């Protein structure tokens, strides 16, 4: 295993690292050594997570041994919600603890898998919620606060139904000091709990006190309540936020609250319920443990708050009522809620919560269920407002009251429904807490942090260490283009001024039809909003293309790709993903298309590698609604900050507004290239992307690849050529993965040079025999191969055969005619043609099937415009613009127009340079076959109707791609030729199918002939 000496730290890496990976690890170590914060962007597929783990753990190991074999001395009482035990945190040393966070549990699971691939074995644990870890048969079925309350109740010893799993935690942790020495995930903890009995949730809570590295979702650190429950020595610790592109929004939301009038009404009802319960207990059993007067005071204050919110003057429903952040202390002060009285209210709310839980457990129907105490939300709000002795943090807030559509109950009572909000517009409020606690370094990393200046400015932290890494892919693996106009020349612009026009929706739909045909396998289409997504799909489903073509745009899309639409409800999202993957595997189609929205779940952290995402289409710039109260106030807040900080650089409201949209675009397009050997296309369908101001905000690794196209036909041509070239120049992931894992990396693969001299000090370690089990983040799980060389193409990319796409453009000069790939799109030498594998439209082709592929190439179209008919007697080698009224309609490229094609074939046969005359004689039989195929096709076209000929073309495609069973395809074609005057065509058709299917063809022919005789 290679060892790299980076800034005097020996970093062991599972495989030979790229230069950009070494640069990334150097920046991580620099941040840790200098006790500074880092902002690191590295595209998905560059092994970012593995580099982060190896660099951090190598630095930590250089300070002292890991804490393996140590266990927790004592176990806290889970029945006490506020119990903390920081004394047990790494008692033997003050070495820094590493807290590694990511956005979701699924992302944490992937990080743990990466840890398993390294040689580092720190003591570790993953923190999860009760929903992931609880194994109690009843409590595990609950969710949220209901589950939490039920767990607390059952863990109390005085409870009859005392949880049997908690008592086993202490003994199990004590008897297994090696727990956490090897990487364990949430599923491993659950399996231990089910097999041995201890509660996985509290087991993880105990282990986290002695670990070297702790894995958890964001909210465990950002949310004050969750953070308080952790027993971590914050001083000198290292915080890592992976997938941090949404961190600023998460921090701001964690420091804000919204109080709907409906929730406040429920809290008042609960307070009244507590009064009744306390009085009943005092009267029935002389139980004076709960004072009903306290609950009555709480109810009275909530009623006054409800009345005060209802009396707030709202002149404009759109603008609402807005005041500076400190106004909340004035409002609550009128109700006698201050820093002094807030703690008493919090104690009362705590008593109310316990009382309601006890009452719920004594109710027969609630014995096995938890209860949700809405009064807890009021407690959370008070903690947020009165979190410090002063109110200095309030200057970063705004008080806002807005009217919303009233619920049925409120409307019946004649009450207006309002939301009382206290919004934080400085995400740094949540992050500054870590600085106060003495955290050593905060490392933020993601594939899409750009633009970085605004990101750092928002978090109000200094980030001396920054990096925008390039990708490890080659230029021929990515097509990135801006498409400002549609097939008819109508401009693409998804702004509210133009998005509702029929012309825009028609052109966008026709464009997606074309892209669905060109792009192999999976296609992702991102809309700026759900509104536009639903608007376009409804139009495409209900509007025909032309008066002569009754097919809708949606039907034409489905002809090429099976559609899946991202649901609004998060509960339905897993089902949508399963549906998409199932449709990708469906052999009856050429792939699937996923219609989604920017900032939605599809754009966030999902892995659409290889065939799952060959292209991403962005249909617009996802600007937030300008009149949204939160957006409007955020812009005003930033502009006010700029005016107060004259002379210093600050982010304006307009800059923030634009950069938020750009970051959402970057996150969406990041779905397309997921590892070193992936390839794909990024298509920007909006004319606004042509502006330099928008292009400059796109991720740095994409910018060099972006080209702007003025004509839609040029997009079709270059995109088609890209995927045909990629099928040859981008071999399957398995072949090159095996090469690189065996220790060979070509110099051309190095993506950047290493500036630091320390990088040159590299110790070349030998690969261990277990290297096949230790794979990096951007590698697939494939066994090693002894192959040491990668196939070498004997031509440049720009020499790939253009005449295959446009037969009128024959490029003969400079072509080495050693092997003519009749089924492909390039001229290769014998070695490379035998080694390379080509996906999608080339992967099933063979030289022996040249007749079939040549015939098919004539009858299939590579460009699906608004007119799908196949005209007689013409051949078009480039987009043809035909006037139809005042509209320009792009006709289909490369459609079958036979007579001119025959002439072109004749001219191209005659035009051969002296260098290729020897090859001409070799290829002359092929020329004869080409002519025979053209003649056969003319006769087929004459005998079949337009509809029948269209079916014939479809069956030929199915025969090539094996999308249908071969026998079924042959039977369908023979049915078309079953008429007596077509039988000669049926007999000649045998020459144009692969030889291995001739016996099957003879059987079908015999059946068809017998049926005709009858």
mmCIF file of N, CA and C in Angstrom, residues 297-413:
data_model
loop_
_atom_site.group_PDB
_atom_site.id
_atom_site.type_symbol
_atom_site.label_atom_id
_atom_site.label_comp_id
_atom_site.label_asym_id
_atom_site.label_seq_id
_atom_site.Cartn_x
_atom_site.Cartn_y
_atom_site.Cartn_z
ATOM 1 N N UNK A 297 -51.094 29.534 35.072
ATOM 2 C CA UNK A 297 -50.303 30.714 34.666
ATOM 3 C C UNK A 297 -49.746 30.521 33.253
ATOM 4 N N UNK A 298 -49.260 29.306 32.988
ATOM 5 C CA UNK A 298 -48.729 28.997 31.651
ATOM 6 C C UNK A 298 -49.818 29.174 30.596
ATOM 7 N N UNK A 299 -51.011 28.685 30.907
ATOM 8 C CA UNK A 299 -52.116 28.808 29.953
ATOM 9 C C UNK A 299 -52.487 30.266 29.731
ATOM 10 N N UNK A 300 -52.495 31.038 30.781
ATOM 11 C CA UNK A 300 -52.859 32.453 30.671
ATOM 12 C C UNK A 300 -51.848 33.212 29.805
ATOM 13 N N UNK A 301 -50.565 32.904 29.983
ATOM 14 C CA UNK A 301 -49.544 33.567 29.169
ATOM 15 C C UNK A 301 -49.670 33.192 27.692
ATOM 16 N N UNK A 302 -49.981 31.939 27.437
ATOM 17 C CA UNK A 302 -50.140 31.505 26.045
ATOM 18 C C UNK A 302 -51.365 32.159 25.416
ATOM 19 N N UNK A 303 -52.433 32.331 26.198
ATOM 20 C CA UNK A 303 -53.617 33.021 25.680
ATOM 21 C C UNK A 303 -53.298 34.478 25.343
ATOM 22 N N UNK A 304 -52.524 35.127 26.199
ATOM 23 C CA UNK A 304 -52.136 36.516 25.935
ATOM 24 C C UNK A 304 -51.258 36.605 24.685
ATOM 25 N N UNK A 305 -50.365 35.618 24.523
ATOM 26 C CA UNK A 305 -49.500 35.605 23.338
ATOM 27 C C UNK A 305 -50.338 35.416 22.078
ATOM 28 N N UNK A 306 -51.317 34.527 22.144
ATOM 29 C CA UNK A 306 -52.193 34.298 21.003
ATOM 30 C C UNK A 306 -52.949 35.571 20.647
ATOM 31 N N UNK A 307 -53.448 36.266 21.659
ATOM 32 C CA UNK A 307 -54.194 37.505 21.427
ATOM 33 C C UNK A 307 -53.290 38.585 20.849
ATOM 34 N N UNK A 308 -52.068 38.675 21.368
ATOM 35 C CA UNK A 308 -51.128 39.688 20.896
ATOM 36 C C UNK A 308 -50.761 39.459 19.433
ATOM 37 N N UNK A 309 -50.544 38.209 19.059
ATOM 38 C CA UNK A 309 -50.223 37.901 17.662
ATOM 39 C C UNK A 309 -51.408 38.221 16.759
ATOM 40 N N UNK A 310 -52.623 37.931 17.240
ATOM 41 C CA UNK A 310 -53.817 38.200 16.440
ATOM 42 C C UNK A 310 -54.058 39.695 16.249
ATOM 43 N N UNK A 311 -53.556 40.503 17.180
ATOM 44 C CA UNK A 311 -53.780 41.954 17.109
ATOM 45 C C UNK A 311 -52.702 42.678 16.302
ATOM 46 N N UNK A 312 -51.692 41.971 15.881
ATOM 47 C CA UNK A 312 -50.627 42.618 15.095
ATOM 48 C C UNK A 312 -51.225 43.159 13.791
ATOM 49 N N UNK A 313 -51.018 44.456 13.505
ATOM 50 C CA UNK A 313 -51.600 45.027 12.276
ATOM 51 C C UNK A 313 -50.860 44.559 11.026
ATOM 52 N N UNK A 314 -51.589 43.975 10.105
ATOM 53 C CA UNK A 314 -51.021 43.516 8.835
ATOM 54 C C UNK A 314 -51.723 44.280 7.719
ATOM 55 N N UNK A 315 -51.023 45.248 7.161
ATOM 56 C CA UNK A 315 -51.604 46.087 6.106
ATOM 57 C C UNK A 315 -51.610 45.371 4.766
ATOM 58 N N UNK A 316 -50.574 44.576 4.510
ATOM 59 C CA UNK A 316 -50.467 43.860 3.242
ATOM 60 C C UNK A 316 -50.253 42.376 3.517
ATOM 61 N N UNK A 317 -51.121 41.555 2.972
ATOM 62 C CA UNK A 317 -50.985 40.111 3.185
ATOM 63 C C UNK A 317 -49.693 39.589 2.569
ATOM 64 N N UNK A 318 -49.261 40.229 1.486
ATOM 65 C CA UNK A 318 -48.039 39.794 0.819
ATOM 66 C C UNK A 318 -46.806 40.166 1.623
ATOM 67 N N UNK A 319 -46.797 41.370 2.207
ATOM 68 C CA UNK A 319 -45.630 41.834 2.958
ATOM 69 C C UNK A 319 -45.648 41.369 4.403
ATOM 70 N N UNK A 320 -46.837 41.199 4.980
ATOM 71 C CA UNK A 320 -46.943 40.796 6.362
ATOM 72 C C UNK A 320 -46.499 41.897 7.318
ATOM 73 N N UNK A 321 -46.156 41.504 8.532
ATOM 74 C CA UNK A 321 -45.714 42.442 9.577
ATOM 75 C C UNK A 321 -44.273 42.083 9.936
ATOM 76 N N UNK A 322 -43.369 43.049 9.842
ATOM 77 C CA UNK A 322 -41.960 42.800 10.076
ATOM 78 C C UNK A 322 -41.383 43.816 11.049
ATOM 79 N N UNK A 323 -40.586 43.329 11.979
ATOM 80 C CA UNK A 323 -39.882 44.181 12.928
ATOM 81 C C UNK A 323 -38.455 43.656 13.103
ATOM 82 N N UNK A 324 -37.522 44.480 13.578
ATOM 83 C CA UNK A 324 -36.171 43.988 13.866
ATOM 84 C C UNK A 324 -36.184 42.877 14.919
ATOM 85 N N UNK A 325 -35.131 42.078 14.939
ATOM 86 C CA UNK A 325 -35.066 40.926 15.833
ATOM 87 C C UNK A 325 -35.289 41.235 17.299
ATOM 88 N N UNK A 326 -34.689 42.315 17.861
ATOM 89 C CA UNK A 326 -34.883 42.607 19.292
ATOM 90 C C UNK A 326 -36.322 42.916 19.685
ATOM 91 N N UNK A 327 -37.186 43.149 18.709
ATOM 92 C CA UNK A 327 -38.590 43.452 19.015
ATOM 93 C C UNK A 327 -39.255 42.304 19.769
ATOM 94 N N UNK A 328 -38.736 41.075 19.605
ATOM 95 C CA UNK A 328 -39.368 39.930 20.260
ATOM 96 C C UNK A 328 -39.286 40.049 21.777
ATOM 97 N N UNK A 329 -38.214 40.681 22.279
ATOM 98 C CA UNK A 329 -38.099 40.866 23.736
ATOM 99 C C UNK A 329 -39.106 41.896 24.231
ATOM 100 N N UNK A 330 -39.399 42.876 23.396
ATOM 101 C CA UNK A 330 -40.419 43.868 23.744
ATOM 102 C C UNK A 330 -41.800 43.223 23.783
ATOM 103 N N UNK A 331 -42.073 42.391 22.783
ATOM 104 C CA UNK A 331 -43.380 41.738 22.711
ATOM 105 C C UNK A 331 -43.581 40.799 23.899
ATOM 106 N N UNK A 332 -42.562 39.949 24.175
ATOM 107 C CA UNK A 332 -42.691 39.007 25.282
ATOM 108 C C UNK A 332 -42.611 39.713 26.635
ATOM 109 N N UNK A 333 -41.886 40.853 26.690
ATOM 110 C CA UNK A 333 -41.812 41.609 27.942
ATOM 111 C C UNK A 333 -43.159 42.128 28.377
ATOM 112 N N UNK A 334 -44.015 42.477 27.411
ATOM 113 C CA UNK A 334 -45.367 42.918 27.749
ATOM 114 C C UNK A 334 -46.179 41.799 28.395
ATOM 115 N N UNK A 335 -45.759 40.563 28.167
ATOM 116 C CA UNK A 335 -46.438 39.401 28.762
ATOM 117 C C UNK A 335 -45.711 38.926 30.018
ATOM 118 N N UNK A 336 -44.719 39.702 30.443
ATOM 119 C CA UNK A 336 -43.915 39.369 31.623
ATOM 120 C C UNK A 336 -43.091 38.099 31.411
ATOM 121 N N UNK A 337 -42.695 37.875 30.153
ATOM 122 C CA UNK A 337 -41.782 36.769 29.838
ATOM 123 C C UNK A 337 -40.417 37.387 29.572
ATOM 124 N N UNK A 338 -39.522 37.234 30.525
ATOM 125 C CA UNK A 338 -38.186 37.824 30.445
ATOM 126 C C UNK A 338 -37.144 36.745 30.712
ATOM 127 N N UNK A 339 -35.866 37.156 30.757
ATOM 128 C CA UNK A 339 -34.806 36.194 31.063
ATOM 129 C C UNK A 339 -35.016 35.559 32.438
ATOM 130 N N UNK A 340 -35.559 36.333 33.389
ATOM 131 C CA UNK A 340 -35.764 35.817 34.748
ATOM 132 C C UNK A 340 -36.931 34.839 34.814
ATOM 133 N N UNK A 341 -38.022 35.177 34.168
ATOM 134 C CA UNK A 341 -39.218 34.322 34.247
ATOM 135 C C UNK A 341 -39.187 33.168 33.256
ATOM 136 N N UNK A 342 -38.338 33.261 32.243
ATOM 137 C CA UNK A 342 -38.313 32.214 31.216
ATOM 138 C C UNK A 342 -37.925 30.863 31.813
ATOM 139 N N UNK A 343 -36.955 30.856 32.750
ATOM 140 C CA UNK A 343 -36.540 29.585 33.360
ATOM 141 C C UNK A 343 -37.672 28.943 34.154
ATOM 142 N N UNK A 344 -38.483 29.775 34.839
ATOM 143 C CA UNK A 344 -39.628 29.227 35.573
ATOM 144 C C UNK A 344 -40.644 28.621 34.610
ATOM 145 N N UNK A 345 -40.859 29.279 33.473
ATOM 146 C CA UNK A 345 -41.777 28.723 32.479
ATOM 147 C C UNK A 345 -41.248 27.410 31.920
ATOM 148 N N UNK A 346 -39.939 27.340 31.715
ATOM 149 C CA UNK A 346 -39.352 26.099 31.202
ATOM 150 C C UNK A 346 -39.542 24.946 32.197
ATOM 151 N N UNK A 347 -39.408 25.242 33.494
ATOM 152 C CA UNK A 347 -39.641 24.203 34.505
ATOM 153 C C UNK A 347 -41.093 23.751 34.484
ATOM 154 N N UNK A 348 -42.004 24.703 34.326
ATOM 155 C CA UNK A 348 -43.433 24.359 34.271
ATOM 156 C C UNK A 348 -43.743 23.497 33.048
ATOM 157 N N UNK A 349 -43.146 23.854 31.916
ATOM 158 C CA UNK A 349 -43.363 23.066 30.694
ATOM 159 C C UNK A 349 -42.805 21.655 30.866
ATOM 160 N N UNK A 350 -41.669 21.535 31.547
ATOM 161 C CA UNK A 350 -41.091 20.220 31.807
ATOM 162 C C UNK A 350 -42.031 19.373 32.668
ATOM 163 N N UNK A 351 -42.611 19.974 33.712
ATOM 164 C CA UNK A 351 -43.581 19.267 34.555
ATOM 165 C C UNK A 351 -44.813 18.873 33.747
ATOM 166 N N UNK A 352 -45.255 19.761 32.885
ATOM 167 C CA UNK A 352 -46.439 19.465 32.061
ATOM 168 C C UNK A 352 -46.179 18.279 31.133
ATOM 169 N N UNK A 353 -44.977 18.221 30.588
ATOM 170 C CA UNK A 353 -44.616 17.115 29.698
ATOM 171 C C UNK A 353 -44.667 15.781 30.436
ATOM 172 N N UNK A 354 -44.084 15.738 31.632
ATOM 173 C CA UNK A 354 -44.088 14.504 32.422
ATOM 174 C C UNK A 354 -45.511 14.110 32.810
ATOM 175 N N UNK A 355 -46.320 15.097 33.212
ATOM 176 C CA UNK A 355 -47.697 14.820 33.617
ATOM 177 C C UNK A 355 -48.508 14.238 32.470
ATOM 178 N N UNK A 356 -48.360 14.805 31.294
ATOM 179 C CA UNK A 356 -49.106 14.311 30.134
ATOM 180 C C UNK A 356 -48.640 12.909 29.735
ATOM 181 N N UNK A 357 -47.349 12.636 29.880
ATOM 182 C CA UNK A 357 -46.846 11.294 29.584
ATOM 183 C C UNK A 357 -47.413 10.268 30.561
ATOM 184 N N UNK A 358 -47.419 10.621 31.832
ATOM 185 C CA UNK A 358 -47.961 9.697 32.835
ATOM 186 C C UNK A 358 -49.437 9.438 32.597
ATOM 187 N N UNK A 359 -50.170 10.476 32.252
ATOM 188 C CA UNK A 359 -51.596 10.298 31.986
ATOM 189 C C UNK A 359 -51.828 9.416 30.764
ATOM 190 N N UNK A 360 -50.996 9.602 29.744
ATOM 191 C CA UNK A 360 -51.151 8.795 28.537
ATOM 192 C C UNK A 360 -50.891 7.324 28.817
ATOM 193 N N UNK A 361 -49.935 7.031 29.721
ATOM 194 C CA UNK A 361 -49.610 5.640 30.016
ATOM 195 C C UNK A 361 -50.662 4.974 30.897
ATOM 196 N N UNK A 362 -51.455 5.748 31.586
ATOM 197 C CA UNK A 362 -52.514 5.159 32.414
ATOM 198 C C UNK A 362 -53.791 4.938 31.616
ATOM 199 N N UNK A 363 -53.838 5.519 30.413
ATOM 200 C CA UNK A 363 -54.989 5.314 29.539
ATOM 201 C C UNK A 363 -54.829 3.988 28.816
ATOM 202 N N UNK A 364 -55.883 3.196 28.803
ATOM 203 C CA UNK A 364 -55.790 1.836 28.249
ATOM 204 C C UNK A 364 -55.334 1.845 26.800
ATOM 205 N N UNK A 365 -55.840 2.813 26.019
ATOM 206 C CA UNK A 365 -55.512 2.826 24.596
ATOM 207 C C UNK A 365 -54.100 3.322 24.331
ATOM 208 N N UNK A 366 -53.429 3.871 25.346
ATOM 209 C CA UNK A 366 -52.106 4.456 25.155
ATOM 210 C C UNK A 366 -50.995 3.667 25.833
ATOM 211 N N UNK A 367 -51.303 2.473 26.298
ATOM 212 C CA UNK A 367 -50.312 1.745 27.092
ATOM 213 C C UNK A 367 -49.043 1.431 26.301
ATOM 214 N N UNK A 368 -49.226 1.157 25.037
ATOM 215 C CA UNK A 368 -48.045 0.816 24.239
ATOM 216 C C UNK A 368 -47.682 1.931 23.274
ATOM 217 N N UNK A 369 -48.313 3.079 23.408
ATOM 218 C CA UNK A 369 -48.039 4.192 22.508
ATOM 219 C C UNK A 369 -47.399 5.339 23.264
ATOM 220 N N UNK A 370 -46.703 6.171 22.533
ATOM 221 C CA UNK A 370 -46.144 7.375 23.115
ATOM 222 C C UNK A 370 -47.114 8.526 22.938
ATOM 223 N N UNK A 371 -46.711 9.668 23.434
ATOM 224 C CA UNK A 371 -47.547 10.852 23.299
ATOM 225 C C UNK A 371 -46.687 12.014 22.845
ATOM 226 N N UNK A 372 -47.264 12.881 22.061
ATOM 227 C CA UNK A 372 -46.571 14.071 21.612
ATOM 228 C C UNK A 372 -47.028 15.242 22.461
ATOM 229 N N UNK A 373 -46.100 15.871 23.136
ATOM 230 C CA UNK A 373 -46.409 17.041 23.953
ATOM 231 C C UNK A 373 -46.009 18.280 23.161
ATOM 232 N N UNK A 374 -47.013 18.988 22.671
ATOM 233 C CA UNK A 374 -46.730 20.175 21.854
ATOM 234 C C UNK A 374 -46.182 21.317 22.681
ATOM 235 N N UNK A 375 -46.372 21.261 23.981
ATOM 236 C CA UNK A 375 -45.799 22.295 24.837
ATOM 237 C C UNK A 375 -44.268 22.285 24.774
ATOM 238 N N UNK A 376 -43.691 21.140 24.405
ATOM 239 C CA UNK A 376 -42.232 21.078 24.284
ATOM 240 C C UNK A 376 -41.722 22.054 23.224
ATOM 241 N N UNK A 377 -42.515 22.277 22.180
ATOM 242 C CA UNK A 377 -42.101 23.223 21.144
ATOM 243 C C UNK A 377 -42.022 24.644 21.698
ATOM 244 N N UNK A 378 -42.908 24.986 22.614
ATOM 245 C CA UNK A 378 -42.834 26.297 23.266
ATOM 246 C C UNK A 378 -41.549 26.389 24.095
ATOM 247 N N UNK A 379 -41.190 25.299 24.749
ATOM 248 C CA UNK A 379 -39.941 25.273 25.508
ATOM 249 C C UNK A 379 -38.732 25.465 24.601
ATOM 250 N N UNK A 380 -38.743 24.815 23.432
ATOM 251 C CA UNK A 380 -37.633 24.976 22.494
ATOM 252 C C UNK A 380 -37.519 26.423 22.021
ATOM 253 N N UNK A 381 -38.666 27.062 21.806
ATOM 254 C CA UNK A 381 -38.671 28.460 21.359
ATOM 255 C C UNK A 381 -38.089 29.368 22.438
ATOM 256 N N UNK A 382 -38.488 29.155 23.674
ATOM 257 C CA UNK A 382 -37.971 29.992 24.771
ATOM 258 C C UNK A 382 -36.463 29.800 24.945
ATOM 259 N N UNK A 383 -35.991 28.565 24.786
ATOM 260 C CA UNK A 383 -34.544 28.319 24.890
ATOM 261 C C UNK A 383 -33.791 29.046 23.782
ATOM 262 N N UNK A 384 -34.397 29.112 22.618
ATOM 263 C CA UNK A 384 -33.752 29.774 21.490
ATOM 264 C C UNK A 384 -33.676 31.285 21.710
ATOM 265 N N UNK A 385 -34.767 31.856 22.219
ATOM 266 C CA UNK A 385 -34.820 33.304 22.413
ATOM 267 C C UNK A 385 -33.933 33.746 23.576
ATOM 268 N N UNK A 386 -33.983 32.987 24.674
ATOM 269 C CA UNK A 386 -33.258 33.374 25.887
ATOM 270 C C UNK A 386 -32.030 32.486 26.104
ATOM 271 N N UNK A 387 -31.318 32.172 25.011
ATOM 272 C CA UNK A 387 -30.197 31.237 25.138
ATOM 273 C C UNK A 387 -28.996 31.872 25.827
ATOM 274 N N UNK A 388 -28.857 33.186 25.746
ATOM 275 C CA UNK A 388 -27.755 33.887 26.404
ATOM 276 C C UNK A 388 -28.323 34.842 27.445
ATOM 277 N N UNK A 389 -27.459 35.339 28.302
ATOM 278 C CA UNK A 389 -27.901 36.306 29.312
ATOM 279 C C UNK A 389 -28.375 37.597 28.656
ATOM 280 N N UNK A 390 -27.777 37.943 27.531
ATOM 281 C CA UNK A 390 -28.184 39.155 26.842
ATOM 282 C C UNK A 390 -28.996 38.824 25.603
ATOM 283 N N UNK A 391 -29.129 39.833 24.742
ATOM 284 C CA UNK A 391 -29.879 39.625 23.509
ATOM 285 C C UNK A 391 -29.089 40.132 22.305
ATOM 286 N N UNK A 392 -27.751 40.010 22.376
ATOM 287 C CA UNK A 392 -26.905 40.511 21.295
ATOM 288 C C UNK A 392 -27.157 39.765 19.991
ATOM 289 N N UNK A 393 -27.478 38.491 20.092
ATOM 290 C CA UNK A 393 -27.679 37.711 18.869
ATOM 291 C C UNK A 393 -28.941 38.119 18.122
ATOM 292 N N UNK A 394 -29.843 38.866 18.781
ATOM 293 C CA UNK A 394 -31.117 39.218 18.157
ATOM 294 C C UNK A 394 -30.951 40.164 16.979
ATOM 295 N N UNK A 395 -29.817 40.848 16.882
ATOM 296 C CA UNK A 395 -29.631 41.783 15.773
ATOM 297 C C UNK A 395 -29.543 41.062 14.430
ATOM 298 N N UNK A 396 -29.281 39.766 14.461
ATOM 299 C CA UNK A 396 -29.212 38.975 13.231
ATOM 300 C C UNK A 396 -30.569 38.379 12.851
ATOM 301 N N UNK A 397 -31.612 38.765 13.556
ATOM 302 C CA UNK A 397 -32.944 38.183 13.364
ATOM 303 C C UNK A 397 -33.931 39.223 12.849
ATOM 304 N N UNK A 398 -35.066 38.712 12.388
ATOM 305 C CA UNK A 398 -36.210 39.544 12.055
ATOM 306 C C UNK A 398 -37.472 38.860 12.592
ATOM 307 N N UNK A 399 -38.338 39.660 13.198
ATOM 308 C CA UNK A 399 -39.654 39.173 13.623
ATOM 309 C C UNK A 399 -40.610 39.352 12.449
ATOM 310 N N UNK A 400 -41.362 38.310 12.160
ATOM 311 C CA UNK A 400 -42.299 38.393 11.030
ATOM 312 C C UNK A 400 -43.597 37.676 11.384
ATOM 313 N N UNK A 401 -44.702 38.324 11.068
ATOM 314 C CA UNK A 401 -46.026 37.722 11.245
ATOM 315 C C UNK A 401 -46.729 37.776 9.897
ATOM 316 N N UNK A 402 -47.236 36.643 9.452
ATOM 317 C CA UNK A 402 -47.931 36.604 8.164
ATOM 318 C C UNK A 402 -49.228 35.820 8.288
ATOM 319 N N UNK A 403 -50.195 36.230 7.493
ATOM 320 C CA UNK A 403 -51.466 35.507 7.439
ATOM 321 C C UNK A 403 -51.363 34.401 6.399
ATOM 322 N N UNK A 404 -51.935 33.268 6.740
ATOM 323 C CA UNK A 404 -51.956 32.129 5.826
ATOM 324 C C UNK A 404 -53.382 31.644 5.704
ATOM 325 N N UNK A 405 -53.584 30.712 4.795
ATOM 326 C CA UNK A 405 -54.919 30.157 4.612
ATOM 327 C C UNK A 405 -55.359 29.451 5.882
ATOM 328 N N UNK A 406 -56.507 29.853 6.378
ATOM 329 C CA UNK A 406 -56.984 29.347 7.664
ATOM 330 C C UNK A 406 -57.383 27.886 7.555
ATOM 331 N N UNK A 407 -57.131 27.157 8.635
ATOM 332 C CA UNK A 407 -57.588 25.769 8.708
ATOM 333 C C UNK A 407 -59.103 25.739 8.841
ATOM 334 N N UNK A 408 -59.689 24.575 8.632
ATOM 335 C CA UNK A 408 -61.157 24.465 8.677
ATOM 336 C C UNK A 408 -61.700 24.846 10.045
ATOM 337 N N UNK A 409 -60.987 24.452 11.113
ATOM 338 C CA UNK A 409 -61.474 24.753 12.456
ATOM 339 C C UNK A 409 -61.384 26.247 12.749
ATOM 340 N N UNK A 410 -60.275 26.883 12.347
ATOM 341 C CA UNK A 410 -60.126 28.315 12.568
ATOM 342 C C UNK A 410 -61.133 29.104 11.748
ATOM 343 N N UNK A 411 -61.349 28.678 10.512
ATOM 344 C CA UNK A 411 -62.300 29.378 9.661
ATOM 345 C C UNK A 411 -63.709 29.283 10.238
ATOM 346 N N UNK A 412 -64.032 28.136 10.818
ATOM 347 C CA UNK A 412 -65.362 27.960 11.414
ATOM 348 C C UNK A 412 -65.549 28.895 12.602
ATOM 349 N N UNK A 413 -64.448 29.123 13.344
ATOM 350 C CA UNK A 413 -64.523 30.007 14.505
ATOM 351 C C UNK A 413 -64.364 31.472 14.128
#
